[in-house]
Amino acid sequence: LWPGHIDSPDGFTLTQAAGHTIHGNGYIDAAVTNHGTIIADRSNQTLELRSAAKTNHAMMKATNGGFLDLRSPINQSASGQIFAEAGSKVRLFTGSAITGGTTATNGNGQFALSGGGVNTTLTDITNTGSWLVENGSVANAAGSTFTNHGTFTVGGYTGGSGWGTFRLNNALQLSGTGTLKLSPGAIDGLATYPLTNGLGHTISGYGRIYASAVLNNLGTIEARGGTLEVYALPSQFAGNTLTDGTWKAVNATLNVHGADPITTNLASVVLDGTASVFAPINTLAENQGSFSLLGSRDFTTVADLVNTGSIHLGPGSKLTVNGAYTQASTLAIDIAGYGNANHGWLAIAGAGSLAGVLDVELAGSFIPSPGDLFTVLTCAGGADGFTLVLAPENQRMWNMTWPDPFTMQLEYVPEPASLILLTLGGLLLRRRGHR
């Protein structure tokens, strides 16, 4: 088609056999069953699939700077794929839909709900590429599963009014290893439906997850770039206990409406950056899961803290315990340079009962000089000793010293290649490399 069109006023279906190609620019109104290749391959030109529904068992793609515009439903078998190569776009418009099969991109190729006001439906697809639901457009998620190994961005570019929206048409499982990114954007439902964010999948960004999408988070919810509002209480919030999932704020606010103060954490919580906010965790008293302070984030407990899970203090991050601290598991501290601004630090206002593992790691490219000292723990009420020290993976040794009963320092001491265990009373320093 150069340019040209294919139609069928009498409603016949065109079957394209394997090995055959239709390419160029123009439009295809006729119903098509595709076992070959359909390609939009003229730079800055459009090949439109419109009117009658199309069935795809093989490949439809945009390449060479072309646009493949979808204005009719595309039904794909498991072998069907729609592909946007680098510099090219697949654009969806109202009237389009994709059911089944795979969507994929490479380079800066993109799928786009383009221009605002577009409404399309995606049913049980697998995405490995890059999508953009532009402002004012709606991507309806039908079927039971949306498998995403790519980046599906909701909200962004164009003059469309309002945010882009990812809309549940029924209960939905988000699976895969990709990210559904709100920038800013919204997730809602035609009615009130459960939304399961599966293990390995991330919902990230800022915007709103409305009450019509009731979240069950087994993966990661990450506030980034602004405030992420979650209006229906996720199933992991059980009174004062956070039971599962990863909850992360990266110099942003994660606001879970209706959440009680969390005193017991069984989940993974990450506060990254000085502007990170996840208010329910401010009352933490017992950590059985994972709790991380990164990006120079300081955190102060209300009172005592018991750690039977893992606590990770990144460079410049300080955990202050307003009471006693009891540890039976792992405390991880990163060292990226000299001074408190460059390593993790635990400050205990009361007594410290210290057992388990002290996991120290050099961050970035920093390597101390032999004999360098780093104050990583202070304990106003005095602390029990640490049991064992084990050389890190880079064959260097940290020697623990107590210049006074209330201060613990780590001394950097190069050692031979063999790993050496030193019994120093209380806490095990594990083998680690650079982060």
PDB file of C-alpha atoms in Angstrom, residues 16-22 33-38 57-60:
ATOM      1  CA  GLN A  16      -3.051 -13.596   4.799  1.00  0.00           C
ATOM      2  CA  ALA A  17      -0.926 -16.748   4.774  1.00  0.00           C
ATOM      3  CA  ALA A  18       2.331 -17.268   6.641  1.00  0.00           C
ATOM      4  CA  GLY A  19       5.242 -15.797   4.714  1.00  0.00           C
ATOM      5  CA  HIS A  20       3.177 -13.084   3.030  1.00  0.00           C
ATOM      6  CA  THR A  21       3.446  -9.379   3.924  1.00  0.00           C
ATOM      7  CA  ILE A  22       1.135  -6.381   3.666  1.00  0.00           C
ATOM      8  CA  THR A  33      -7.041 -13.093   9.562  1.00  0.00           C
ATOM      9  CA  ASN A  34      -3.282 -12.638   9.670  1.00  0.00           C
ATOM     10  CA  HIS A  35      -0.770 -15.509   9.650  1.00  0.00           C
ATOM     11  CA  GLY A  36       1.929 -13.377   8.025  1.00  0.00           C
ATOM     12  CA  THR A  37       3.158  -9.830   8.636  1.00  0.00           C
ATOM     13  CA  ILE A  38       1.370  -6.481   8.511  1.00  0.00           C
ATOM     14  CA  HIS A  57      -1.830 -15.149  14.712  1.00  0.00           C
ATOM     15  CA  ALA A  58       1.569 -13.719  13.755  1.00  0.00           C
ATOM     16  CA  MET A  59       2.998 -10.174  13.510  1.00  0.00           C
ATOM     17  CA  MET A  60       1.648  -6.656  13.175  1.00  0.00           C
TER      18      MET A  60
END
